[in-house]
Amino acid sequence: MQPFQPFLTRRFLLATLAAGVGFFVLGYGAILLMPKANSAAVIWPATAFATCVIVRHARDWSRRSVMLGAVLVADLLNNALNSDSGTITIAFSLINIAELALAVTIAQKGWRSLLPPSALADARLTIKAALLPPLFGGTAAMAATWLAGQPGAFIAGLHWFIADALGFLMIFPIGMRISWRQFAKQQLGRRWPLALASAVLLAGCSAAVFRFDDYSLKFLVLAAALFVTRWFRLVGAGAGIVVIAAAALSGPMPQLVHDAVTKVQFLQLFLAVCSVLCVRSALLLNERDLHVAVIERHRRRAVRASRFKSQLLAHVSHEVRNPLSAIIGFSGMLEQGLLPAARAPEFAAIIAHNGELLQRLHDDLLDLSRAEAGALSILPEPVAVDSLLRTCVEAMRLDESLGGKPVLIESVPDRLAVNADPVRLAQILNNLIANAFKYGDNASPIRLRARALEDGFGRIEVVNAGPGIPPSERGAVFEPFRRSAQVGRNVPGAGLGLSIAKMLVEAQGGRIDFESEPGRQTRFWIDLPLAA
């Protein structure tokens, strides 16, 4: 029992049941349509149906063997219900299973090469599946009939080959492609009036055309089937074949052919042609839809890139204007001697400060550009979190532009280490701490924490008291050039710190997020893989 336990899944059992029941129903119908004088059925879609089910739901031969066994039971049950229990009948059942195994092998190998779907590759696989397995089955049936001493061995093998080949051409293209996702994509619940009108049109056209002894009129049915395929793709192609078959078998075709064998073979040939053409048309339409979707996606991306470029130029020009004006103005005044010599160091410091602002803006824009292009240089190594936090805090305390707010390091394990680029991690923490300096409450300290998580990541938190982030602005926190409307332009910087921090964290396989309580505090954190 233990080796078969992996098979006992609901999906596999349902697929096995579908393969057996489907083979039984289609096989029983084919036997009912078979003239009594024939030893082989003249219509046989059962093998093609079982092939599609097995290929799509059994990925290894252990599972396929179970499904093949279910199909064999269904075939033997068919023969028992039709009072066929001779040696030749059992031989035919075994030939059916051998042919099915060959078809599954061919279809499985070809099916892997059909991703993404291609109309030409699909047609090649259909032709291969419609020729090789039926040829094997027909030859084996002819040999079995001859060895059993029954007359008409060649005719039996020929009928076997034609019936199976046409069955594959009719069932295989649709069976290998159609899925519940296709039904959901067509939105039949919303488009039911069009679906109903298409079914009535196709059924009426089939019932009317097959009553006339004129082969040229039969192409009207194909035109109607292609019309349905145009609107409903593979779902329309599959439903169209069913509607045409039902309409034709319900009574038409009386004058078209006179003997039963030729009548059934003609219908199956016609359905096979309709199936191949409709499925190929559906695949070509799907390919067109895919290309249109790709083009539309690239167009939207280009529009977003153009819009971002315009916003970038506008923001950069605005951010550059003030420090550049200060540098030019004060340097010109110093050059012309318009400022008191005693205050020259003060104005030189202002010039240097604005130069540093421009340098930071340049570095931030360069990092942003590299991150979006996927060209960031990341050199990960084990980094001691406690040591890095202390280095960042000391650097922040030396930055007079941040106001000298106290920074406290709380609850950081001594041996906590993460796998990260130390330079980039320091840049991330500097951005988060600087953000807390700018937007936090001046009277409250900034608190830094770190701990190991159970999922193999180390978390570093930056917590500050202050106005917090309004719910309406939380979706844009990590977008470039976005700053809270509550502070407007009063906070220095270009609004790039958090967006760059997010890109740097994600480039190192980490996560970044935040929680904010308006009027109380904001907590940002980053998660990076723990060092081994």
Short mmCIF file of C-alpha atoms in Angstrom, two decimals:
data_model
loop_
_atom_site.label_atom_id
_atom_site.label_comp_id
_atom_site.label_asym_id
_atom_site.label_seq_id
_atom_site.Cartn_x
_atom_site.Cartn_y
_atom_site.Cartn_z
CA MET A 1 0.00 0.00 0.00
CA GLN A 2 2.87 2.36 0.74
CA PRO A 3 4.17 2.67 -2.89
CA PHE A 4 0.69 3.69 -4.13
CA GLN A 5 0.08 6.30 -1.43
CA PRO A 6 1.31 9.26 -3.58
CA PHE A 7 -1.33 8.39 -6.19
CA LEU A 8 -4.22 8.78 -3.80
CA THR A 9 -4.82 12.44 -4.39
CA ARG A 10 -8.22 13.76 -5.27
CA ARG A 11 -7.05 15.28 -8.52
CA PHE A 12 -5.34 12.10 -9.71
CA LEU A 13 -8.29 9.89 -8.79
CA LEU A 14 -10.69 12.19 -10.62
CA ALA A 15 -8.42 12.21 -13.67
CA THR A 16 -8.20 8.40 -13.62
CA LEU A 17 -11.97 8.16 -13.34
CA ALA A 18 -12.36 10.63 -16.22
CA ALA A 19 -9.99 8.62 -18.41
CA GLY A 20 -11.83 5.35 -17.74
CA VAL A 21 -15.38 6.71 -17.98
CA GLY A 22 -14.59 8.86 -21.02
CA PHE A 23 -13.00 5.91 -22.82
CA PHE A 24 -15.98 3.72 -21.93
CA VAL A 25 -18.60 6.23 -23.16
CA LEU A 26 -16.81 7.09 -26.40
CA GLY A 27 -15.91 3.46 -27.04
CA TYR A 28 -19.45 2.24 -26.36
CA GLY A 29 -20.85 4.85 -28.74
CA ALA A 30 -18.36 3.83 -31.43
CA ILE A 31 -19.32 0.16 -31.04
CA LEU A 32 -23.02 1.05 -31.36
CA LEU A 33 -22.27 2.87 -34.63
CA MET A 34 -20.18 -0.04 -35.92
CA PRO A 35 -21.86 -2.17 -38.60
CA LYS A 36 -22.26 -5.79 -37.50
CA ALA A 37 -20.25 -7.03 -40.45
CA ASN A 38 -17.14 -5.13 -39.33
CA SER A 39 -14.63 -6.50 -36.89
CA ALA A 40 -13.18 -3.04 -36.15
CA ALA A 41 -15.01 0.20 -35.37
CA VAL A 42 -15.16 2.83 -38.09
CA ILE A 43 -15.12 5.73 -35.60
CA TRP A 44 -12.89 5.72 -32.52
CA PRO A 45 -12.19 8.96 -30.59
CA ALA A 46 -11.73 7.10 -27.29
CA THR A 47 -7.96 6.58 -27.61
CA ALA A 48 -7.35 10.25 -28.40
CA PHE A 49 -9.45 11.33 -25.41
CA ALA A 50 -7.60 9.01 -23.02
CA THR A 51 -4.26 10.20 -24.40
CA CYS A 52 -5.11 13.82 -23.60
CA VAL A 53 -6.21 12.99 -20.05
CA ILE A 54 -3.16 10.86 -19.27
CA VAL A 55 -0.62 13.31 -20.71
CA ARG A 56 -2.11 16.26 -18.85
CA HIS A 57 -2.61 14.55 -15.47
CA ALA A 58 0.07 11.84 -15.16
CA ARG A 59 3.69 13.00 -15.26
CA ASP A 60 5.38 9.63 -14.64
CA TRP A 61 4.87 6.07 -15.81
CA SER A 62 3.75 4.81 -12.42
CA ARG A 63 0.71 7.09 -12.59
CA ARG A 64 0.25 6.45 -16.29
CA SER A 65 0.20 2.71 -15.62
CA VAL A 66 -2.69 3.16 -13.19
CA MET A 67 -4.61 5.16 -15.79
CA LEU A 68 -3.83 2.62 -18.51
CA GLY A 69 -5.23 -0.07 -16.22
CA ALA A 70 -8.45 1.95 -15.78
CA VAL A 71 -8.75 2.30 -19.56
CA LEU A 72 -8.20 -1.46 -20.04
CA VAL A 73 -10.99 -2.21 -17.56
CA ALA A 74 -13.27 0.22 -19.42
CA ASP A 75 -12.48 -1.42 -22.76
CA LEU A 76 -13.10 -4.94 -21.44
CA LEU A 77 -16.38 -3.76 -19.89
CA ASN A 78 -17.40 -2.35 -23.25
CA ASN A 79 -16.76 -5.68 -24.89
CA ALA A 80 -18.70 -7.53 -22.18
CA LEU A 81 -21.74 -5.27 -22.59
CA ASN A 82 -21.67 -5.88 -26.33
CA SER A 83 -21.35 -9.68 -25.87
CA ASP A 84 -17.86 -9.70 -27.35
CA SER A 85 -15.67 -11.98 -25.28
CA GLY A 86 -13.67 -13.89 -27.86
CA THR A 87 -9.91 -14.10 -28.11
CA ILE A 88 -9.80 -11.58 -30.95
CA THR A 89 -11.74 -9.06 -28.84
CA ILE A 90 -9.31 -9.42 -25.92
CA ALA A 91 -6.45 -9.02 -28.40
CA PHE A 92 -8.04 -5.82 -29.70
CA SER A 93 -8.26 -4.48 -26.12
CA LEU A 94 -4.57 -5.18 -25.53
CA ILE A 95 -3.72 -3.51 -28.86
CA ASN A 96 -5.75 -0.49 -27.74
CA ILE A 97 -3.68 -0.21 -24.56
CA ALA A 98 -0.38 -0.63 -26.41
CA GLU A 99 -1.41 2.02 -28.94
CA LEU A 100 -2.49 4.31 -26.12
CA ALA A 101 0.89 3.91 -24.39
CA LEU A 102 2.67 4.79 -27.64
CA ALA A 103 0.43 7.83 -28.14
CA VAL A 104 1.11 9.01 -24.58
CA THR A 105 4.87 8.68 -25.12
CA ILE A 106 4.77 10.69 -28.35
CA ALA A 107 2.41 13.32 -26.95
CA GLN A 108 4.35 13.73 -23.70
CA LYS A 109 7.65 14.40 -25.49
CA GLY A 110 6.04 16.81 -27.94
CA TRP A 111 3.93 18.53 -25.29
CA ARG A 112 7.03 19.79 -23.47
CA SER A 113 8.12 21.65 -26.62
CA LEU A 114 4.76 23.43 -26.95
CA LEU A 115 5.45 25.93 -24.17
CA PRO A 116 4.86 28.69 -25.05
CA PRO A 117 2.02 27.58 -27.37
CA SER A 118 2.79 27.64 -31.08
CA ALA A 119 0.29 26.93 -33.86
CA LEU A 120 2.95 25.34 -36.10
CA ALA A 121 4.43 23.12 -33.37
CA ASP A 122 0.92 22.12 -32.28
CA ALA A 123 0.06 21.09 -35.85
CA ARG A 124 3.23 18.99 -36.13
CA LEU A 125 2.50 17.18 -32.88
CA THR A 126 -1.11 16.52 -33.93
CA ILE A 127 -0.02 15.01 -37.24
CA LYS A 128 2.60 12.83 -35.54
CA ALA A 129 0.08 11.60 -32.94
CA ALA A 130 -2.54 10.99 -35.64
CA LEU A 131 -0.26 8.83 -37.80
CA LEU A 132 2.18 6.77 -35.75
CA PRO A 133 -0.03 5.25 -32.99
CA PRO A 134 -2.96 4.49 -35.40
CA LEU A 135 -0.50 2.95 -37.86
CA PHE A 136 0.83 0.69 -35.12
CA GLY A 137 -2.69 -0.18 -33.95
CA GLY A 138 -3.98 -0.84 -37.47
CA THR A 139 -1.03 -3.09 -38.30
CA ALA A 140 -1.41 -5.01 -35.04
CA ALA A 141 -5.19 -5.36 -35.58
CA MET A 142 -4.63 -6.68 -39.11
CA ALA A 143 -2.10 -9.23 -37.79
CA ALA A 144 -4.41 -10.29 -34.94
CA THR A 145 -7.34 -10.76 -37.34
CA TRP A 146 -5.20 -12.81 -39.74
CA LEU A 147 -3.76 -14.97 -36.94
CA ALA A 148 -7.29 -15.62 -35.64
CA GLY A 149 -8.21 -16.99 -39.07
CA GLN A 150 -10.94 -14.42 -39.66
CA PRO A 151 -11.56 -12.95 -43.11
CA GLY A 152 -11.04 -9.28 -43.99
CA ALA A 153 -7.82 -8.77 -42.06
CA PHE A 154 -6.65 -5.94 -44.34
CA ILE A 155 -10.02 -4.16 -44.17
CA ALA A 156 -10.07 -4.49 -40.38
CA GLY A 157 -6.58 -2.97 -40.09
CA LEU A 158 -7.47 -0.20 -42.55
CA HIS A 159 -10.67 0.69 -40.67
CA TRP A 160 -8.73 0.67 -37.41
CA PHE A 161 -6.11 3.06 -38.78
CA ILE A 162 -8.66 5.43 -40.35
CA ALA A 163 -10.90 5.47 -37.27
CA ASP A 164 -8.05 6.15 -34.84
CA ALA A 165 -6.32 8.67 -37.10
CA LEU A 166 -9.51 10.67 -37.62
CA GLY A 167 -10.28 10.38 -33.91
CA PHE A 168 -6.90 11.91 -33.07
CA LEU A 169 -7.35 14.69 -35.62
CA MET A 170 -10.77 15.44 -34.17
CA ILE A 171 -10.05 15.19 -30.41
CA PHE A 172 -6.32 15.66 -29.85
CA PRO A 173 -5.87 19.35 -30.87
CA ILE A 174 -8.72 20.46 -28.60
CA GLY A 175 -8.13 17.99 -25.78
CA MET A 176 -4.50 19.03 -25.30
CA ARG A 177 -5.32 22.72 -25.11
CA ILE A 178 -8.73 23.33 -23.57
CA SER A 179 -8.91 23.93 -19.81
CA TRP A 180 -11.07 25.48 -17.11
CA ARG A 181 -8.93 28.58 -17.41
CA GLN A 182 -10.05 28.89 -21.02
CA PHE A 183 -13.68 28.81 -19.92
CA ALA A 184 -13.03 31.44 -17.25
CA LYS A 185 -11.17 33.64 -19.72
CA GLN A 186 -14.12 33.68 -22.13
CA GLN A 187 -16.46 35.00 -19.41
CA LEU A 188 -19.37 32.86 -20.58
CA GLY A 189 -21.54 34.03 -17.71
CA ARG A 190 -21.40 37.58 -19.01
CA ARG A 191 -21.44 36.68 -22.71
CA TRP A 192 -24.13 34.00 -22.59
CA PRO A 193 -26.40 35.72 -25.19
CA LEU A 194 -23.58 35.59 -27.75
CA ALA A 195 -22.72 32.01 -26.76
CA LEU A 196 -26.35 30.90 -27.11
CA ALA A 197 -26.73 32.65 -30.47
CA SER A 198 -23.51 31.03 -31.72
CA ALA A 199 -24.67 27.55 -30.67
CA VAL A 200 -28.08 28.03 -32.35
CA LEU A 201 -26.41 29.34 -35.52
CA LEU A 202 -23.99 26.41 -35.71
CA ALA A 203 -26.62 23.77 -34.92
CA GLY A 204 -29.09 25.22 -37.40
CA CYS A 205 -26.47 25.51 -40.12
CA SER A 206 -25.30 21.91 -39.56
CA ALA A 207 -28.84 20.48 -39.50
CA ALA A 208 -29.77 22.34 -42.68
CA VAL A 209 -26.61 21.80 -44.72
CA PHE A 210 -26.22 18.06 -44.07
CA ARG A 211 -29.68 17.41 -45.56
CA PHE A 212 -28.55 18.37 -49.04
CA ASP A 213 -26.63 16.14 -51.43
CA ASP A 214 -24.11 18.86 -52.23
CA TYR A 215 -20.59 18.61 -50.88
CA SER A 216 -19.82 22.29 -51.51
CA LEU A 217 -22.49 23.35 -49.01
CA LYS A 218 -20.64 21.58 -46.21
CA PHE A 219 -18.12 24.41 -46.11
CA LEU A 220 -20.85 26.66 -44.73
CA VAL A 221 -20.64 24.59 -41.54
CA LEU A 222 -16.87 25.15 -41.41
CA ALA A 223 -17.41 28.89 -41.87
CA ALA A 224 -19.90 28.90 -38.99
CA ALA A 225 -17.45 26.94 -36.80
CA LEU A 226 -14.68 29.42 -37.57
CA PHE A 227 -17.06 32.26 -36.67
CA VAL A 228 -17.69 30.68 -33.27
CA THR A 229 -13.93 30.12 -32.85
CA ARG A 230 -13.32 33.78 -33.60
CA TRP A 231 -15.41 34.83 -30.61
CA PHE A 232 -14.68 32.03 -28.13
CA ARG A 233 -11.24 30.72 -29.15
CA LEU A 234 -10.53 27.12 -28.05
CA VAL A 235 -13.77 26.88 -26.07
CA GLY A 236 -15.69 27.79 -29.22
CA ALA A 237 -13.71 25.29 -31.30
CA GLY A 238 -14.40 22.43 -28.89
CA ALA A 239 -18.06 23.28 -28.42
CA GLY A 240 -18.46 23.73 -32.16
CA ILE A 241 -17.23 20.22 -32.93
CA VAL A 242 -19.66 18.77 -30.37
CA VAL A 243 -22.58 20.75 -31.82
CA ILE A 244 -21.75 19.75 -35.40
CA ALA A 245 -21.44 16.07 -34.47
CA ALA A 246 -24.70 16.11 -32.51
CA ALA A 247 -26.57 17.86 -35.32
CA ALA A 248 -25.19 15.52 -37.98
CA LEU A 249 -25.79 12.28 -36.07
CA SER A 250 -29.34 13.23 -35.09
CA GLY A 251 -30.75 12.56 -38.55
CA PRO A 252 -29.21 14.47 -41.46
CA MET A 253 -26.92 13.05 -44.17
CA PRO A 254 -29.51 10.65 -45.70
CA GLN A 255 -28.70 11.22 -49.34
CA LEU A 256 -25.06 12.13 -48.92
CA VAL A 257 -23.75 8.55 -48.77
CA HIS A 258 -25.55 5.23 -48.83
CA ASP A 259 -23.57 2.72 -46.77
CA ALA A 260 -23.13 3.17 -43.03
CA VAL A 261 -19.34 2.80 -42.98
CA THR A 262 -18.72 5.53 -45.53
CA LYS A 263 -21.30 7.75 -43.87
CA VAL A 264 -19.60 7.59 -40.48
CA GLN A 265 -16.13 7.94 -41.98
CA PHE A 266 -17.17 10.99 -43.96
CA LEU A 267 -18.63 12.63 -40.87
CA GLN A 268 -15.50 11.88 -38.85
CA LEU A 269 -13.26 13.20 -41.63
CA PHE A 270 -15.33 16.37 -41.82
CA LEU A 271 -15.18 16.84 -38.05
CA ALA A 272 -11.42 16.21 -38.08
CA VAL A 273 -10.91 18.90 -40.73
CA CYS A 274 -13.09 21.32 -38.76
CA SER A 275 -11.24 20.53 -35.54
CA VAL A 276 -7.76 21.01 -37.00
CA LEU A 277 -8.67 24.25 -38.77
CA CYS A 278 -10.60 25.70 -35.83
CA VAL A 279 -7.92 24.86 -33.28
CA ARG A 280 -5.19 26.25 -35.52
CA SER A 281 -7.26 29.42 -35.97
CA ALA A 282 -7.79 29.67 -32.20
CA LEU A 283 -4.05 29.27 -31.54
CA LEU A 284 -3.20 31.91 -34.15
CA LEU A 285 -5.73 34.25 -32.55
CA ASN A 286 -4.22 33.53 -29.13
CA GLU A 287 -0.74 34.26 -30.49
CA ARG A 288 -2.04 37.53 -31.91
CA ASP A 289 -3.63 38.41 -28.57
CA LEU A 290 -0.35 37.59 -26.82
CA HIS A 291 1.65 39.82 -29.17
CA VAL A 292 -0.89 42.62 -28.74
CA ALA A 293 -0.66 42.25 -24.95
CA VAL A 294 3.16 42.34 -25.08
CA ILE A 295 3.13 45.43 -27.29
CA GLU A 296 0.62 47.11 -24.98
CA ARG A 297 2.74 46.23 -21.95
CA HIS A 298 5.84 47.72 -23.59
CA ARG A 299 3.85 50.81 -24.59
CA ARG A 300 2.68 51.34 -21.03
CA ARG A 301 6.20 50.81 -19.75
CA ALA A 302 7.50 53.38 -22.23
CA VAL A 303 4.80 55.84 -21.17
CA ARG A 304 5.68 55.32 -17.51
CA ALA A 305 9.38 55.74 -18.28
CA SER A 306 8.70 58.94 -20.21
CA ARG A 307 6.50 60.27 -17.40
CA PHE A 308 9.13 59.34 -14.81
CA LYS A 309 11.81 61.05 -16.89
CA SER A 310 9.76 64.23 -17.05
CA GLN A 311 9.12 64.10 -13.30
CA LEU A 312 12.79 63.39 -12.67
CA LEU A 313 13.91 66.41 -14.69
CA ALA A 314 11.36 68.62 -12.94
CA HIS A 315 12.36 67.43 -9.46
CA VAL A 316 16.09 67.58 -10.16
CA SER A 317 15.88 71.09 -11.59
CA HIS A 318 13.94 72.18 -8.52
CA GLU A 319 16.32 70.51 -6.06
CA VAL A 320 19.41 71.86 -7.83
CA ARG A 321 18.14 75.44 -8.11
CA ASN A 322 18.38 76.47 -4.43
CA PRO A 323 21.85 75.11 -3.53
CA LEU A 324 23.25 76.17 -6.89
CA SER A 325 21.87 79.68 -6.45
CA ALA A 326 23.42 79.85 -2.98
CA ILE A 327 26.80 78.68 -4.27
CA ILE A 328 26.82 81.09 -7.20
CA GLY A 329 25.50 84.01 -5.14
CA PHE A 330 27.80 83.73 -2.15
CA SER A 331 30.89 82.85 -4.21
CA GLY A 332 30.24 85.87 -6.43
CA MET A 333 29.84 88.16 -3.44
CA LEU A 334 33.05 86.80 -1.92
CA GLU A 335 34.89 87.26 -5.21
CA GLN A 336 33.71 90.86 -5.55
CA GLY A 337 34.49 91.66 -1.91
CA LEU A 338 30.91 92.58 -1.09
CA LEU A 339 30.92 90.60 2.17
CA PRO A 340 32.77 91.46 5.37
CA ALA A 341 36.06 89.59 5.66
CA ALA A 342 35.19 88.55 9.19
CA ARG A 343 32.17 86.60 7.92
CA ALA A 344 34.01 84.95 5.02
CA PRO A 345 34.41 81.58 6.84
CA GLU A 346 30.66 81.56 7.58
CA PHE A 347 29.72 82.06 3.94
CA ALA A 348 32.38 79.59 2.79
CA ALA A 349 30.75 76.99 5.07
CA ILE A 350 27.37 77.77 3.46
CA ILE A 351 28.90 77.25 0.02
CA ALA A 352 30.46 73.95 1.15
CA HIS A 353 27.17 72.78 2.67
CA ASN A 354 25.25 73.45 -0.55
CA GLY A 355 27.99 71.70 -2.50
CA GLU A 356 27.51 68.66 -0.27
CA LEU A 357 23.77 68.77 -0.97
CA LEU A 358 24.46 68.68 -4.70
CA GLN A 359 26.93 65.82 -4.19
CA ARG A 360 24.31 63.81 -2.24
CA LEU A 361 21.72 64.47 -4.92
CA HIS A 362 24.18 63.32 -7.57
CA ASP A 363 24.99 60.12 -5.64
CA ASP A 364 21.31 59.38 -4.97
CA LEU A 365 20.36 59.82 -8.62
CA LEU A 366 23.25 57.61 -9.68
CA ASP A 367 22.18 54.86 -7.25
CA LEU A 368 18.58 55.18 -8.39
CA SER A 369 19.59 54.84 -12.03
CA ARG A 370 21.82 51.83 -11.34
CA ALA A 371 19.14 50.12 -9.27
CA GLU A 372 16.50 50.52 -11.98
CA ALA A 373 18.97 49.20 -14.58
CA GLY A 374 19.92 46.24 -12.37
CA ALA A 375 23.55 47.38 -12.35
CA LEU A 376 24.07 47.87 -8.62
CA SER A 377 27.36 46.54 -7.27
CA ILE A 378 26.54 44.25 -4.33
CA LEU A 379 29.35 42.43 -2.48
CA PRO A 380 27.70 40.49 0.37
CA GLU A 381 29.64 39.29 3.40
CA PRO A 382 28.87 38.60 7.09
CA VAL A 383 28.22 41.95 8.80
CA ALA A 384 28.05 42.40 12.59
CA VAL A 385 24.87 44.40 13.17
CA ASP A 386 25.83 45.94 16.53
CA SER A 387 29.15 47.30 15.24
CA LEU A 388 27.58 48.69 12.07
CA LEU A 389 24.80 50.43 13.99
CA ARG A 390 27.30 52.15 16.29
CA THR A 391 29.31 53.37 13.28
CA CYS A 392 26.18 54.77 11.63
CA VAL A 393 25.07 56.52 14.83
CA GLU A 394 28.46 58.21 15.26
CA ALA A 395 28.36 59.42 11.65
CA MET A 396 24.88 60.84 12.17
CA ARG A 397 25.93 62.70 15.31
CA LEU A 398 28.68 64.45 13.35
CA ASP A 399 26.16 65.65 10.76
CA GLU A 400 25.15 69.06 12.11
CA SER A 401 22.37 69.43 9.50
CA LEU A 402 20.35 66.75 11.31
CA GLY A 403 20.03 68.70 14.54
CA GLY A 404 21.88 66.47 16.99
CA LYS A 405 18.85 64.47 18.10
CA PRO A 406 19.78 61.57 20.48
CA VAL A 407 19.95 58.07 19.00
CA LEU A 408 19.64 55.03 21.27
CA ILE A 409 20.70 51.49 20.35
CA GLU A 410 18.41 49.03 22.13
CA SER A 411 18.36 45.24 22.41
CA VAL A 412 20.87 44.21 19.74
CA PRO A 413 22.33 40.70 20.27
CA ASP A 414 26.14 40.74 20.34
CA ARG A 415 26.58 37.94 17.79
CA LEU A 416 23.80 38.96 15.41
CA ALA A 417 25.21 39.08 11.87
CA VAL A 418 23.52 39.36 8.49
CA ASN A 419 24.75 38.54 5.01
CA ALA A 420 24.92 41.91 3.24
CA ASP A 421 27.15 44.43 1.53
CA PRO A 422 28.51 46.49 4.48
CA VAL A 423 28.76 49.71 2.44
CA ARG A 424 25.24 49.38 1.04
CA LEU A 425 23.81 48.35 4.41
CA ALA A 426 25.37 51.43 6.03
CA GLN A 427 23.82 53.53 3.25
CA ILE A 428 20.40 51.98 3.93
CA LEU A 429 20.63 52.60 7.67
CA ASN A 430 21.88 56.16 7.14
CA ASN A 431 18.87 56.86 4.93
CA LEU A 432 16.44 55.40 7.47
CA ILE A 433 18.02 57.22 10.41
CA ALA A 434 18.17 60.48 8.44
CA ASN A 435 14.50 60.04 7.57
CA ALA A 436 13.72 59.60 11.28
CA PHE A 437 15.73 62.75 12.08
CA LYS A 438 13.83 64.80 9.49
CA TYR A 439 10.29 63.64 10.21
CA GLY A 440 10.44 62.70 13.89
CA ASP A 441 9.65 64.59 17.05
CA ASN A 442 12.61 66.74 18.08
CA ALA A 443 12.01 66.03 21.77
CA SER A 444 12.12 62.23 21.48
CA PRO A 445 15.14 60.04 20.73
CA ILE A 446 15.44 57.69 17.77
CA ARG A 447 15.60 54.05 18.85
CA LEU A 448 17.46 51.30 16.95
CA ARG A 449 16.71 47.62 17.54
CA ALA A 450 17.74 44.32 15.99
CA ARG A 451 16.84 40.67 16.42
CA ALA A 452 16.91 37.33 14.62
CA LEU A 453 13.68 36.03 13.05
CA GLU A 454 12.56 32.42 12.86
CA ASP A 455 12.52 32.42 9.03
CA GLY A 456 16.30 32.84 8.74
CA PHE A 457 16.35 36.63 8.48
CA GLY A 458 17.74 39.29 10.78
CA ARG A 459 15.58 42.36 11.41
CA ILE A 460 16.88 45.90 12.05
CA GLU A 461 14.33 48.49 13.20
CA VAL A 462 14.43 52.30 13.25
CA VAL A 463 11.73 53.78 15.50
CA ASN A 464 10.93 57.45 16.00
CA ALA A 465 8.13 59.37 17.71
CA GLY A 466 6.39 62.00 15.65
CA PRO A 467 3.40 62.85 13.45
CA GLY A 468 3.51 59.49 11.68
CA ILE A 469 2.43 58.72 8.14
CA PRO A 470 -1.22 59.31 7.17
CA PRO A 471 -3.03 56.25 5.74
CA SER A 472 -3.62 58.13 2.48
CA GLU A 473 0.14 58.45 1.90
CA ARG A 474 1.32 54.97 2.88
CA GLY A 475 1.14 53.54 -0.64
CA ALA A 476 3.60 56.14 -1.94
CA VAL A 477 6.18 56.03 0.87
CA PHE A 478 8.83 54.22 -1.21
CA GLU A 479 8.21 56.12 -4.45
CA PRO A 480 10.94 58.55 -5.61
CA PHE A 481 10.50 62.27 -4.88
CA ARG A 482 7.52 61.63 -2.57
CA ARG A 483 7.38 63.47 0.73
CA SER A 484 4.65 63.86 3.28
CA ALA A 485 2.19 66.65 2.58
CA GLN A 486 2.19 67.45 6.32
CA VAL A 487 5.70 68.89 6.16
CA GLY A 488 5.80 70.15 2.58
CA ARG A 489 9.12 71.71 1.57
CA ASN A 490 10.24 72.39 5.15
CA VAL A 491 12.22 69.14 5.26
CA PRO A 492 15.55 69.14 3.39
CA GLY A 493 16.30 66.52 0.76
CA ALA A 494 15.01 65.34 -2.61
CA GLY A 495 12.73 62.57 -1.35
CA LEU A 496 14.94 59.75 -2.65
CA GLY A 497 16.19 58.19 0.59
CA LEU A 498 13.44 55.61 1.17
CA SER A 499 13.13 54.60 -2.49
CA ILE A 500 16.89 54.01 -2.68
CA ALA A 501 16.80 52.09 0.62
CA LYS A 502 14.07 49.82 -0.76
CA MET A 503 16.02 49.11 -3.96
CA LEU A 504 19.22 48.39 -2.04
CA VAL A 505 17.45 46.05 0.40
CA GLU A 506 15.70 44.10 -2.35
CA ALA A 507 18.93 43.88 -4.37
CA GLN A 508 20.43 41.97 -1.41
CA GLY A 509 17.50 39.56 -1.13
CA GLY A 510 15.93 41.38 1.78
CA ARG A 511 12.63 43.00 2.74
CA ILE A 512 11.70 46.48 3.90
CA ASP A 513 8.43 47.72 5.37
CA PHE A 514 7.00 50.01 8.02
CA GLU A 515 4.23 50.57 10.55
CA SER A 516 2.95 53.99 11.53
CA GLU A 517 0.57 55.25 14.20
CA PRO A 518 -0.47 58.79 13.26
CA GLY A 519 0.36 61.20 16.05
CA ARG A 520 2.52 58.67 17.94
CA GLN A 521 5.37 56.92 16.14
CA THR A 522 6.70 55.32 12.96
CA ARG A 523 8.70 52.10 12.79
CA PHE A 524 10.72 51.14 9.69
CA TRP A 525 12.45 47.78 9.47
CA ILE A 526 14.63 45.83 7.08
CA ASP A 527 15.02 42.03 6.99
CA LEU A 528 18.24 40.55 5.60
CA PRO A 529 19.42 36.90 5.48
CA LEU A 530 21.28 35.82 8.59
CA ALA A 531 24.97 35.07 8.12
CA ALA A 532 25.86 31.39 8.28
#
